[in-house]
Coordinates of C-alpha atoms in Angstrom, one line a residue:
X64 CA -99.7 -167.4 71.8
X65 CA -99.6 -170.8 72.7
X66 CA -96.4 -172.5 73.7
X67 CA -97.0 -176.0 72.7
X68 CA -95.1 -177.2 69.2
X69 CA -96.6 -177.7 65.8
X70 CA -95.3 -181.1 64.5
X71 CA -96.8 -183.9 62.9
X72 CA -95.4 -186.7 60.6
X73 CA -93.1 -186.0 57.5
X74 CA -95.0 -188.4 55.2
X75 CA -98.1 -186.6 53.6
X76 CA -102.1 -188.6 54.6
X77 CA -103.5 -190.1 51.8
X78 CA -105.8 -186.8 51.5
X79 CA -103.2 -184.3 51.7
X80 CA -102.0 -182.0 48.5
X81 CA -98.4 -181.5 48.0
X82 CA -99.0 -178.0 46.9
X83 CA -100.5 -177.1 50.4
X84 CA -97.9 -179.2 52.1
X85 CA -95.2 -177.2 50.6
X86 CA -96.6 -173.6 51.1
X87 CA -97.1 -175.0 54.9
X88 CA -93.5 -176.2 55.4
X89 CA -92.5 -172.7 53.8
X90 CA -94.2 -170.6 55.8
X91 CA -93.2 -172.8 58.9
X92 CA -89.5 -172.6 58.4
X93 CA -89.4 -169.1 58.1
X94 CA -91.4 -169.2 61.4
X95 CA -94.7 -167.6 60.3
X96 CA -97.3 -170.0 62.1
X97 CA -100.2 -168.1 61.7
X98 CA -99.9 -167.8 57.8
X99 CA -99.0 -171.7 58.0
X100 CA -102.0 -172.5 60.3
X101 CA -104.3 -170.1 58.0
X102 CA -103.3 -172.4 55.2
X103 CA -103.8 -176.0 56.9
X104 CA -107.4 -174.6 57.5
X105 CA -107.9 -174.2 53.9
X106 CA -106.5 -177.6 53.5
X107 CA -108.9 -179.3 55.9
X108 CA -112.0 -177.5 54.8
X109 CA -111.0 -178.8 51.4
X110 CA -110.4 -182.3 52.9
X111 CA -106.6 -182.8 52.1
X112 CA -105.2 -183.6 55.4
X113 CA -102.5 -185.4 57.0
X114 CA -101.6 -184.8 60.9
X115 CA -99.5 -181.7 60.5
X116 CA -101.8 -180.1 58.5
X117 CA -104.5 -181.2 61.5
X118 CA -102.5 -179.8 63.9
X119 CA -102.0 -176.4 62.4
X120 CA -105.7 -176.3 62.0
X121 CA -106.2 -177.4 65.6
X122 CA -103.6 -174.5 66.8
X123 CA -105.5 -172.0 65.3
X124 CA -109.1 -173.0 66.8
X125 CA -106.7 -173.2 70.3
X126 CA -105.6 -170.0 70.0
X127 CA -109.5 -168.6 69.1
X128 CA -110.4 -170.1 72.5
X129 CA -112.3 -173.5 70.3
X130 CA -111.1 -176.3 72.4
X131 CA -113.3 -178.6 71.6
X132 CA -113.3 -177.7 68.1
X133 CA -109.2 -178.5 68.3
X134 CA -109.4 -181.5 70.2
X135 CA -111.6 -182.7 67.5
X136 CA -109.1 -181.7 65.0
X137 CA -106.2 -183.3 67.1
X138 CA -108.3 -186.5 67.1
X139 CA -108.6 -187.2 63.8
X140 CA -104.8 -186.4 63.4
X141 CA -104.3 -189.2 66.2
X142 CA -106.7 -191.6 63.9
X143 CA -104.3 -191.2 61.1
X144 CA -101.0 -191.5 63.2
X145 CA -101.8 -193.3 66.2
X146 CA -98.9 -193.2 69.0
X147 CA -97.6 -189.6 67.7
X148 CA -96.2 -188.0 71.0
X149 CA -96.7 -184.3 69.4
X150 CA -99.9 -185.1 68.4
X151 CA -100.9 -186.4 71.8
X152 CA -99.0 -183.6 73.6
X153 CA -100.8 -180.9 72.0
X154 CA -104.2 -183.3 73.2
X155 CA -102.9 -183.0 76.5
X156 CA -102.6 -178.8 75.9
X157 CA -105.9 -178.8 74.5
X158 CA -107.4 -180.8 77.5
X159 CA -105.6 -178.8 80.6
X160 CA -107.1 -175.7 78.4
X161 CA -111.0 -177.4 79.0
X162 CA -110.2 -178.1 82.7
X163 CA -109.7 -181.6 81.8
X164 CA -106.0 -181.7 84.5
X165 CA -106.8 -185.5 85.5
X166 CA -107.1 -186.4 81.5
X167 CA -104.6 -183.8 80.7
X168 CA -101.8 -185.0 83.0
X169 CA -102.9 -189.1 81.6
X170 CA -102.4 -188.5 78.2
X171 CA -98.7 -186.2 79.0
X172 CA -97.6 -189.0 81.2
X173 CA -98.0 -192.0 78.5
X174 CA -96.3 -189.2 76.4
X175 CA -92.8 -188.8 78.3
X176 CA -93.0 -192.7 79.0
X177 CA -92.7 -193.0 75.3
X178 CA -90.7 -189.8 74.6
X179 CA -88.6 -188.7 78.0
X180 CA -86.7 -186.1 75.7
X181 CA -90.1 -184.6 74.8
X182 CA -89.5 -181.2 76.2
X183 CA -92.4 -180.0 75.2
X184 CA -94.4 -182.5 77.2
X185 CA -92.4 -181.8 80.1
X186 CA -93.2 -178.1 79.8
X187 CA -97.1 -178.8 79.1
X188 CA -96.9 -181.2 82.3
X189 CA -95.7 -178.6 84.2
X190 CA -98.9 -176.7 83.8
X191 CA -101.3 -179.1 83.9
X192 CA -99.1 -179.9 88.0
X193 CA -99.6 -176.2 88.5
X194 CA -103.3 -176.0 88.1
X195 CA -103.5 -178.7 89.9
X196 CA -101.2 -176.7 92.4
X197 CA -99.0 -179.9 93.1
X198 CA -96.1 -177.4 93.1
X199 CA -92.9 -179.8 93.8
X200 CA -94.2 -181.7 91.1
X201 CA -95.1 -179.0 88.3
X202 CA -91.4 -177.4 89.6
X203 CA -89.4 -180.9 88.8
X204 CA -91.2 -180.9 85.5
X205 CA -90.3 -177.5 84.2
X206 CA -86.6 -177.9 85.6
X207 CA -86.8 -181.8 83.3
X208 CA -87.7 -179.2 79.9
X209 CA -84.9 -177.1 80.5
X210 CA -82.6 -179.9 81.1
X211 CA -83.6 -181.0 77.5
X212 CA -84.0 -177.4 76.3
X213 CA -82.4 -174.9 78.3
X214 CA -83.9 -172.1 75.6
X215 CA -87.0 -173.2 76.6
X216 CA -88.4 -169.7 78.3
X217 CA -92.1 -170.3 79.4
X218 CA -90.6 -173.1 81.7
X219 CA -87.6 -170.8 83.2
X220 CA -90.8 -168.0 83.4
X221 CA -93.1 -170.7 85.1
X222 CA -90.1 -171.2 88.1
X223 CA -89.5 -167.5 88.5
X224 CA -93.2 -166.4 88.9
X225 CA -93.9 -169.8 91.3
X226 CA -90.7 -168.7 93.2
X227 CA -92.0 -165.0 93.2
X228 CA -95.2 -166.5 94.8
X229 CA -93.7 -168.1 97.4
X230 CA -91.4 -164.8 98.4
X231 CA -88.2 -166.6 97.1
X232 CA -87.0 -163.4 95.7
X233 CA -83.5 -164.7 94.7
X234 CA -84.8 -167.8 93.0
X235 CA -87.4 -165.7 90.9
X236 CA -85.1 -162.8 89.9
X237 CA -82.6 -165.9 88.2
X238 CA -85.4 -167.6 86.9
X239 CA -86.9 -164.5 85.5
X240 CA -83.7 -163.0 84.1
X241 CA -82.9 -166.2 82.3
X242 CA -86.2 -166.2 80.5
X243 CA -86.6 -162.7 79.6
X244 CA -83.0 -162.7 78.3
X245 CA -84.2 -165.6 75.6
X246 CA -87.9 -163.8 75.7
X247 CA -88.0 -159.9 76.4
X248 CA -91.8 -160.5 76.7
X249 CA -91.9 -164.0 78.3
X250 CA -95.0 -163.6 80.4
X251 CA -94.0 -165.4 83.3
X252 CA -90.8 -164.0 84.1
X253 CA -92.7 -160.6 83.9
X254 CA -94.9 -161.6 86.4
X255 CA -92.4 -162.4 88.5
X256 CA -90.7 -159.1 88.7
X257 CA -93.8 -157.5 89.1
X258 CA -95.1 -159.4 91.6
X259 CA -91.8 -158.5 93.5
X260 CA -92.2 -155.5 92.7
X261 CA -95.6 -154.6 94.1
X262 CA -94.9 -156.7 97.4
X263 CA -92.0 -154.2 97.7
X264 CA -94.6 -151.4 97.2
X265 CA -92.7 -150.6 94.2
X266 CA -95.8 -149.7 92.1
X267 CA -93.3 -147.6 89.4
X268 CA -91.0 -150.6 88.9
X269 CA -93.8 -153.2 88.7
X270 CA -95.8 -151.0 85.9
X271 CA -92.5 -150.4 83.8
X272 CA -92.6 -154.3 83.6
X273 CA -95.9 -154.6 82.6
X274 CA -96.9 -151.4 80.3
X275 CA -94.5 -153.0 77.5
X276 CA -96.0 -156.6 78.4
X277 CA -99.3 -155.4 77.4
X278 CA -98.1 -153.9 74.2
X279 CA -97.3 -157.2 73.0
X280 CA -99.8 -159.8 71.5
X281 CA -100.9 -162.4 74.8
X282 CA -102.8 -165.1 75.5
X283 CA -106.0 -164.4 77.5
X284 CA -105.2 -165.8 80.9
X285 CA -101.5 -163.6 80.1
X286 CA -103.4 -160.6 79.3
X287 CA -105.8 -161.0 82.5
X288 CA -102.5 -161.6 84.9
X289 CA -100.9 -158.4 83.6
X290 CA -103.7 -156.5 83.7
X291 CA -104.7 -157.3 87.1
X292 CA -101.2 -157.2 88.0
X293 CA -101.2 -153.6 86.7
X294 CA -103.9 -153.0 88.3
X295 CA -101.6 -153.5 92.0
X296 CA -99.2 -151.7 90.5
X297 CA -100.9 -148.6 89.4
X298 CA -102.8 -149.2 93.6
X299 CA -99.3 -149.0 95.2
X300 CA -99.0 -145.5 93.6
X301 CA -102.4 -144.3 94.8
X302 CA -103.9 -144.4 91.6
X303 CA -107.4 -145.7 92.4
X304 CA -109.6 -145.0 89.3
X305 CA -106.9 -146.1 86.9
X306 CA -106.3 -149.3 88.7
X307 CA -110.2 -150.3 88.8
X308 CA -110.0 -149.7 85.2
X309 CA -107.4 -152.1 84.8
X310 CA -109.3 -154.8 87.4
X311 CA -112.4 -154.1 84.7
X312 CA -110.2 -154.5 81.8
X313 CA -108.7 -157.9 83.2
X314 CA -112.4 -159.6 84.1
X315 CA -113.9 -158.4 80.6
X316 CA -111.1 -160.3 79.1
X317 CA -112.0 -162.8 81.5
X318 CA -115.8 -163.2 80.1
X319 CA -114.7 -162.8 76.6
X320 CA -111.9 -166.0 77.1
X321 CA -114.5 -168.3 78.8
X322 CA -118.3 -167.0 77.6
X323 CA -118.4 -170.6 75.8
X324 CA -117.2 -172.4 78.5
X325 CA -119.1 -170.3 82.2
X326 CA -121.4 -168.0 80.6
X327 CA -125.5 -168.9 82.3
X328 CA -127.3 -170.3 79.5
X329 CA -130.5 -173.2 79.3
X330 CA -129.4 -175.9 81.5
X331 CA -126.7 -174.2 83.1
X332 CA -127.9 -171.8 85.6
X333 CA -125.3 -169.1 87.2
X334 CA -123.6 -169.9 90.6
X335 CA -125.9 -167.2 91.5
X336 CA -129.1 -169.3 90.9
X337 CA -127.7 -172.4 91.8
X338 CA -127.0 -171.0 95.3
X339 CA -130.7 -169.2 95.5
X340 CA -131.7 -173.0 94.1
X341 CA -130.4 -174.6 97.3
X342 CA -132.1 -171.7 99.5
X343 CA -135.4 -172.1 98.3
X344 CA -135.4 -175.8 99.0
X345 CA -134.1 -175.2 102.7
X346 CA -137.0 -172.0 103.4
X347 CA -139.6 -175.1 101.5
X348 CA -138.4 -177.7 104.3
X349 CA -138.0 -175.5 107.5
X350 CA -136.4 -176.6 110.8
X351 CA -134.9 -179.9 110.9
X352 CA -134.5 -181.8 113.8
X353 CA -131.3 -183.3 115.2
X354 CA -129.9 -186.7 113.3
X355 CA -128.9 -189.7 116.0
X356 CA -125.0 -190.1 116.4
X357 CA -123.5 -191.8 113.4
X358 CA -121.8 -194.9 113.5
X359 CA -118.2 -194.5 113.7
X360 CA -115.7 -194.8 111.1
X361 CA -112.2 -195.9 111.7
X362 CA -110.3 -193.8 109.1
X363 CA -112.1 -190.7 110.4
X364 CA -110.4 -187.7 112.1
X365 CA -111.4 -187.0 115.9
X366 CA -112.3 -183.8 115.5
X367 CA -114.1 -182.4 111.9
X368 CA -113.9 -178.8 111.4
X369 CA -115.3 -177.4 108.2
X370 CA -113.5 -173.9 107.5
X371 CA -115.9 -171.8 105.1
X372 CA -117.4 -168.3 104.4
X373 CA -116.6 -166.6 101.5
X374 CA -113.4 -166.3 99.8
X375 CA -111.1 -163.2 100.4
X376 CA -113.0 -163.0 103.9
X377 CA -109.9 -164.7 105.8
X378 CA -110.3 -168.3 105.5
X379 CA -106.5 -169.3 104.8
X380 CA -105.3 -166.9 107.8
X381 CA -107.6 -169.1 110.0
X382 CA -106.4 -172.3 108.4
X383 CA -102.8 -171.5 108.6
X384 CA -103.2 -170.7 112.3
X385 CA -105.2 -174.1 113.0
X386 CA -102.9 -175.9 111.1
X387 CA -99.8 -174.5 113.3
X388 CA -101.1 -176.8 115.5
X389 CA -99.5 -180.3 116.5
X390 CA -101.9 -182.6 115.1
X391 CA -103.7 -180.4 113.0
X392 CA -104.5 -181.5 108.7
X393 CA -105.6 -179.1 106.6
X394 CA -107.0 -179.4 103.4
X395 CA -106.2 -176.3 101.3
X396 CA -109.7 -176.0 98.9
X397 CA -109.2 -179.6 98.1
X398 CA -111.9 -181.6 96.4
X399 CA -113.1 -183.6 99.1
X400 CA -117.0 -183.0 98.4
X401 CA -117.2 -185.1 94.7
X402 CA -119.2 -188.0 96.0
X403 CA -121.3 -186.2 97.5
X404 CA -122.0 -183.9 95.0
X405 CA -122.5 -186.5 92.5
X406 CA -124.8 -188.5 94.5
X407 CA -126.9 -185.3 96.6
X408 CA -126.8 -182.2 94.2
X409 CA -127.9 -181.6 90.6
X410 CA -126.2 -179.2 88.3
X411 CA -128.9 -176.6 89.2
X412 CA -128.9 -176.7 93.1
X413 CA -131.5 -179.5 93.1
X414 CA -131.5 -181.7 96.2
X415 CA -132.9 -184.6 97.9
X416 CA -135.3 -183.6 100.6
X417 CA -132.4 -183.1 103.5
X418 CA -134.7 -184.3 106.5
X419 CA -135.6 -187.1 104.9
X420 CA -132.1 -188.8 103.2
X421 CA -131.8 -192.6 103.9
X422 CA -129.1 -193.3 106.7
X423 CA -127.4 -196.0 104.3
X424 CA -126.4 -193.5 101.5
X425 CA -125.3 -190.6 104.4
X426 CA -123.3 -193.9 105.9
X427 CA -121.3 -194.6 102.4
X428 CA -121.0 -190.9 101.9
X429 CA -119.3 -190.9 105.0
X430 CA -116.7 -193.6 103.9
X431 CA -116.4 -192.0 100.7
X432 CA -115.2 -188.5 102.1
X433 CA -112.9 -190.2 104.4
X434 CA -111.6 -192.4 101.6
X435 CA -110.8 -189.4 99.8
X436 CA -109.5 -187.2 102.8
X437 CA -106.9 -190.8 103.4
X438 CA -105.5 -190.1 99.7
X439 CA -105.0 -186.5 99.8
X440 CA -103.9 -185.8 103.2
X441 CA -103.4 -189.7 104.7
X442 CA -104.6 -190.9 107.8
X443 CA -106.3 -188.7 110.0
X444 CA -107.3 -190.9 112.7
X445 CA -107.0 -189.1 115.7
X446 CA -106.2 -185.8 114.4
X447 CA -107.7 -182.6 114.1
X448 CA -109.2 -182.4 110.3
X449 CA -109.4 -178.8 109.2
X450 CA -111.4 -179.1 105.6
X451 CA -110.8 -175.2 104.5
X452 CA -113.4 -174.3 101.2
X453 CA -114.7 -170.8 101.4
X454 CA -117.7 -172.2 98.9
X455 CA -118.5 -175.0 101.5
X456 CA -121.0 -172.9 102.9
X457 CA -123.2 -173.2 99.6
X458 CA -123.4 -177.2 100.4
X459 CA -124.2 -176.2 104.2
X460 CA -127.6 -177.7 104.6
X461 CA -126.3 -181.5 103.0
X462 CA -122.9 -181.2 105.6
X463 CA -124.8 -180.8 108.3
X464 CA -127.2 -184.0 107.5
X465 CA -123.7 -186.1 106.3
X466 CA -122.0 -184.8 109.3
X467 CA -124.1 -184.3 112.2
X468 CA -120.8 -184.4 114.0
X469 CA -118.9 -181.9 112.3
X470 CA -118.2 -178.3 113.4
X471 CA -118.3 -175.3 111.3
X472 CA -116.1 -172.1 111.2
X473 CA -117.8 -169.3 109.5
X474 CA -115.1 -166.5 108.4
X475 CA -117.1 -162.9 108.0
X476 CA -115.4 -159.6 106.7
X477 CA -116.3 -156.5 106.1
X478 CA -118.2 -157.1 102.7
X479 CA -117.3 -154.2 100.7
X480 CA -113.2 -155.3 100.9
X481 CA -114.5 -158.8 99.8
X482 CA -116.3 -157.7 96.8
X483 CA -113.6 -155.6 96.0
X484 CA -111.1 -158.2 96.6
X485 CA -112.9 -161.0 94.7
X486 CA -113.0 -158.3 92.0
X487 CA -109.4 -157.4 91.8
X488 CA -108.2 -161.2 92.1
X489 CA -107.6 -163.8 89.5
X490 CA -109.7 -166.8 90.4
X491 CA -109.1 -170.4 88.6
X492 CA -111.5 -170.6 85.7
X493 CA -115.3 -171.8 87.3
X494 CA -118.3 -170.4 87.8
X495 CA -117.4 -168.8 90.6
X496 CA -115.0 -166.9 89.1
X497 CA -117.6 -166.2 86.4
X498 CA -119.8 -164.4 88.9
X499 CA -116.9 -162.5 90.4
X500 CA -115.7 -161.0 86.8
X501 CA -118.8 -158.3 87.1
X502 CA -119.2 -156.0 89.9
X503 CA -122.7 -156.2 90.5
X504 CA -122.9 -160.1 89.7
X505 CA -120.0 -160.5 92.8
X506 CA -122.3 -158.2 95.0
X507 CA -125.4 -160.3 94.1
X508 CA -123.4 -163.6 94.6
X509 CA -122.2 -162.5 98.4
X510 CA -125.6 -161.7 99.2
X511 CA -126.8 -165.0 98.0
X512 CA -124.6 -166.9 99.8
X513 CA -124.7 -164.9 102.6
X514 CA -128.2 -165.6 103.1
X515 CA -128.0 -169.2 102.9
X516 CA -125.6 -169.2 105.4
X517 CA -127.8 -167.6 107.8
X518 CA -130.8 -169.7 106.9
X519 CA -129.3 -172.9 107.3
X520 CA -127.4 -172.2 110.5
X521 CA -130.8 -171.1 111.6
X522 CA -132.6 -174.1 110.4
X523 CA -130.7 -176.7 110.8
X524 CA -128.5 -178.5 113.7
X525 CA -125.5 -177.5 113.3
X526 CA -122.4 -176.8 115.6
X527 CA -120.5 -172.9 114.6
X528 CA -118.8 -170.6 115.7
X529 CA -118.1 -167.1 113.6
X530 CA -115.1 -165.3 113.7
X531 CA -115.0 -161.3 112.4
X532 CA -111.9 -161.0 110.3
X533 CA -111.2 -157.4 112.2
X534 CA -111.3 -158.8 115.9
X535 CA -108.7 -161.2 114.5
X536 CA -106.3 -159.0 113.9
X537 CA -107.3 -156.6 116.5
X538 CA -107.3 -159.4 119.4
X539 CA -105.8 -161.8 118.2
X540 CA -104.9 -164.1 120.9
X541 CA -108.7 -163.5 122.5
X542 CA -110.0 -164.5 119.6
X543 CA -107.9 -167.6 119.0
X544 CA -109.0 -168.9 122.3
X545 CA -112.3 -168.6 121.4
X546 CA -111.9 -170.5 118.4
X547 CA -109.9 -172.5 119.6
X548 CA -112.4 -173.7 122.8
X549 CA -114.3 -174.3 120.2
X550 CA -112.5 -176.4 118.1
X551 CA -111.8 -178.3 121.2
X552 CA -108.2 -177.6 121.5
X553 CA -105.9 -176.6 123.9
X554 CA -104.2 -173.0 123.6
X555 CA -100.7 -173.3 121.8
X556 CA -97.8 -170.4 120.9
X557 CA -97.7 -172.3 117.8
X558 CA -101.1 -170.5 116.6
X559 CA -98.6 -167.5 116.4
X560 CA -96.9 -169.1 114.0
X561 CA -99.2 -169.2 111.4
X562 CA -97.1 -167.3 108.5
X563 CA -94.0 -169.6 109.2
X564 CA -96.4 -172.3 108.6
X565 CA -97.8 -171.1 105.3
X566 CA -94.5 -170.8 103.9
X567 CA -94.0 -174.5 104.6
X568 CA -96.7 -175.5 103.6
X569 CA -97.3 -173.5 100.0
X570 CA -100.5 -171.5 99.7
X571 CA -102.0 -172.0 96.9
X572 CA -105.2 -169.4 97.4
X573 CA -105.6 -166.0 96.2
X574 CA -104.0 -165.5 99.8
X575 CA -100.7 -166.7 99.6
X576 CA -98.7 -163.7 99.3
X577 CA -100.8 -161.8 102.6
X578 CA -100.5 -164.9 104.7
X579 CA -97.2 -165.2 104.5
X580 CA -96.5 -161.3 105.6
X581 CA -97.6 -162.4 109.6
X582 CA -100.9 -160.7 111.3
X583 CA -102.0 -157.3 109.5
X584 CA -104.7 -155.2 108.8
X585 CA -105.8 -155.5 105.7
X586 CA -109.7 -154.3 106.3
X587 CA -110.9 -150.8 105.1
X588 CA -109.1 -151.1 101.4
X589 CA -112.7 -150.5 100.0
X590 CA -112.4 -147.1 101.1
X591 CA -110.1 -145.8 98.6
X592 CA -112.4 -147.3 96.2
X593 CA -115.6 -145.9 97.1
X594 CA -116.8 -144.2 94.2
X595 CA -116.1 -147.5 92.2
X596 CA -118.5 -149.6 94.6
X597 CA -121.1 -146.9 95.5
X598 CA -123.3 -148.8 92.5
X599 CA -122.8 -152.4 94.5
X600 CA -123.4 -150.3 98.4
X601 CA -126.8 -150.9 98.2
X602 CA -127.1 -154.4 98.0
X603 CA -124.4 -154.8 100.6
X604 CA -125.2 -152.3 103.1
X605 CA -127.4 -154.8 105.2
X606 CA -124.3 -157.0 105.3
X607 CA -122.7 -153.9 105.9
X608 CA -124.7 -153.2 109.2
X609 CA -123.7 -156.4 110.6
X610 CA -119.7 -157.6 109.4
X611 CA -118.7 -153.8 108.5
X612 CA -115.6 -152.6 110.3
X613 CA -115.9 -148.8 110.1
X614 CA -116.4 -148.8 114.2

């Protein structure tokens, strides 16, 4: 259920009923919301409204998975009460819930500003930060609710599982044994100790927590992380087939949460066919010659790497080593591409012809990205830029035109533990993750992009270098060098440092918790699974033939 408060004004709208305003108030002081919000939607279809009774109504379409249908709601509250802080906090809930974060985290700050003891807002803040992955940030926000309400779980939850993240084990067993003695079924805090639990390979511990989780009534993304998280737990006890049920279970709550929102429908094509858009206009233009040097930009790094691939195939181990470096910024799948999306790509993969795009608009493209790069990272002049996206390689064929200078790192794995792993992982909600909550869809989706990948670095003039996720870990300082030559650095010890330097820096990928282990073998998991992907093998197996490990 949703965490946010239902308030509104005492004073009844001009349209509202006292009748339903009383039998609203009842219900709410006895604590029965959904009987209260059942009856505000009676009063709103009947026209007798006032803000509280809009909010209720707008709660209830929240917690159906109708955002816009409750922001609507919440805006014609506003109308009637303009300046309310609960009314615009639950607008800022609504908002982080349509991937609105930049609006969301606009319309929470003007609401502390006016309202610092606005716990609520605090709380709601915090989430918006934490999608956003600004973790200091989203941590100082949930530690300003429980100032102001120390019974305030969710928040206490939100620090244990972040702490549990980061393999603060101390910090997220307080956190988490705070909340769950105000909440027994506090979500957060749950995750937490499972979390812990399966790093410890503690699969028994971890599914105690969550079996009595799931009993309880969640919110989607709640019931997704538990299930997935059961789904680890019921792997560290060699239970293979009950596990991939639970990974199922998690992405069909998935689908059903965001259908409106990701499904493929008339005018919005699936990442799929967006991807197989973009190779069809690079097989139509064929090779493409070399671009002249580019005129040089003084905010720009002196070296540009692009890190990509496909994600689960290693990207963040090979950023967290690169970025071990003196010298080194690395981006962390920030959104460094929107100006050129905006200006170079359609919503269905359509493009400009690439050999043919005027020098002027790949010149302020350039200033743009590095623009951007200054305010997320700051200057980079002279540095080594490390710009880490595992979906970069979709937007391959426009990189190499924007930056003829650029190099490219392509990551490659052993596709069936990628497939797997994209299936058993919760991704942020996007069309990505769309593809990735259906087994063959995430099978049809690598081959896609692996196929552009291989027609664009064939096509076009670009400067890569591949690195096999299993000679990594195998030969690791052999194949460092190589990359490394590459890159056009020098050899450090630092590179060996690579899982000191993910702990300092956060990781905010599906990768966090591996990366921070050190250098280990992770390749062959598929195996166990086998009889769960022989349906996908197929379409993998000439991927298979090439990136497999099984020699």
């Amino acid at each position: 259920m949703s965490n946010r408060p239902i308030k509104g004004h005492r004073s009844r709208g001009s349209g509202a009923d006292a009748t339903d305003r009383a039998k609203i108030e009842q219900a709410l002081s006895i604590g029965d919301i959904e009987r209260a919000a059942v009856l505000a939607e009676r009063a709103v279809a009947l026209n007798r409204i006032d803000p509280l009774i809009l909010n209720l109504a707008a709660w209830r379409k929240e917690e159906a998975g109708d955002y816009g249908a409750a922001h609507a709601l919440l805006q014609r509250a506003l109308a009637i009460s303009p300046g309310d802080v609960a009314i615009l906090g639950s607008i800022g809930a609504v908002l982080r819930k349509q991937g609105f974060l930049d609006e969301a985290l606009a319309v929470l700050d003007t609401v502390v500003a006016a309202e610092p003891r606005h716990a609520a807002a605090w709380l709601e803040r915090g989430y918006v930060l934490d999608a956003q992955r600004a973790d200091e940030a989203a941590a100082a926000s949930y530690e300003r609710a429980i100032a102001l309400d120390p019974t305030l779980s969710p928040a206490l939850g939100k620090l244990g599982d972040s702490a549990a993240r980061r393999g603060d084990t101390v910090a997220a067993e307080t956190y988490a044994r705070r909340a769950l003695a105000l909440n027994p079924h506090e979500p957060s805090a749950s995750f937490a100790l499972a979390l812990l639990a399966v790093e410890a390979r503690d699969g028994a511990r971890a599914e105690a927590v969550l079996r009595p989780l799931l009993a309880t009534r969640l919110a989607p993304e709640d019931r997704i992380r538990s299930l997935t998280l059961l789904g680890d737990a019921l792997d560290r006890l060699d239970r293979p087939p009950e596990a991939f049920a639970c990974y199922q279970a998690a992405q069909a709550t998935f689908r059903d949460a965001h259908r409106a929102l990701l499904a493929p429908q008339p005018g919005r094509p699936s990442h799929r066919a967006f991807i197989e858009r973009i190779t069809a206009q690079v097989v139509a233009t064929g090779h493409v010659a070399t671009r002249p040097a580019v005129a040089p930009i003084p905010a720009a790094a002196a070296t540009h790497v692009f890190l990509l691939g496909y994600p689960r195939s290693g990207t963040t181990l090979i950023e967290n080593i690169l970025a071990s470096a003196p010298d080194v910024v690395a981006l962390e799948e920030r959104d460094t591409l929107v100006d050129l999306d905006a200006r170079l790509l359609a919503n269905d993969g359509t493009m400009p012809a690439i050999d043919t795009l005027d020098p002027a608009i790949l010149h302020e493209l350039r200033m743009a990205y590095w623009d951007r790069v200054a305010n997320l990272a700051g200057p980079v002049a002279g540095k080594v830029l490390v710009d880490m996206n595992p979906f970069n390689g979709i937007k391959l064929p426009i990189l190499a035109q924007v930056f003829p200078d650029a190099r490219f790192v392509v990551m490659r794995r052993d596709p069936r533990d990628v497939v797997l792993s994209c299936f058993r992982v919760n991704f942020t909600p996007g069309a990505g993750a769309w593809a990735f909550s259906e087994l063959e869809e995430t099978a049809r989706h690598y081959d896609a992009l692996m196929r552009l990948i291989d027609l664009a670095l064939e096509r076009l003039p670009i400067a890569f270098h591949e690195v096999r996720y299993d000679q990594l870990v195998a030969t690791f300082t052999t194949t460092v060098r190589a990359l490394a030559d590459f890159v056009g650095m020098a050899w450090t010890d630092d590179f060996e440092t690579f899982a000191r330097t993910a702990k300092a820096r956060g990781v905010r990928t599906a990768s966090e918790t591996q990366v921070r282990k050190g250098l280990y073998n992770g390749g062959g998991q598929w195996r166990r699974y086998a009889d769960q992907l022989a349906p996908v093998l197929p379409i993998l197996a000439p991927w298979v033939a090439r990136f497999g490990s099984d020699g």
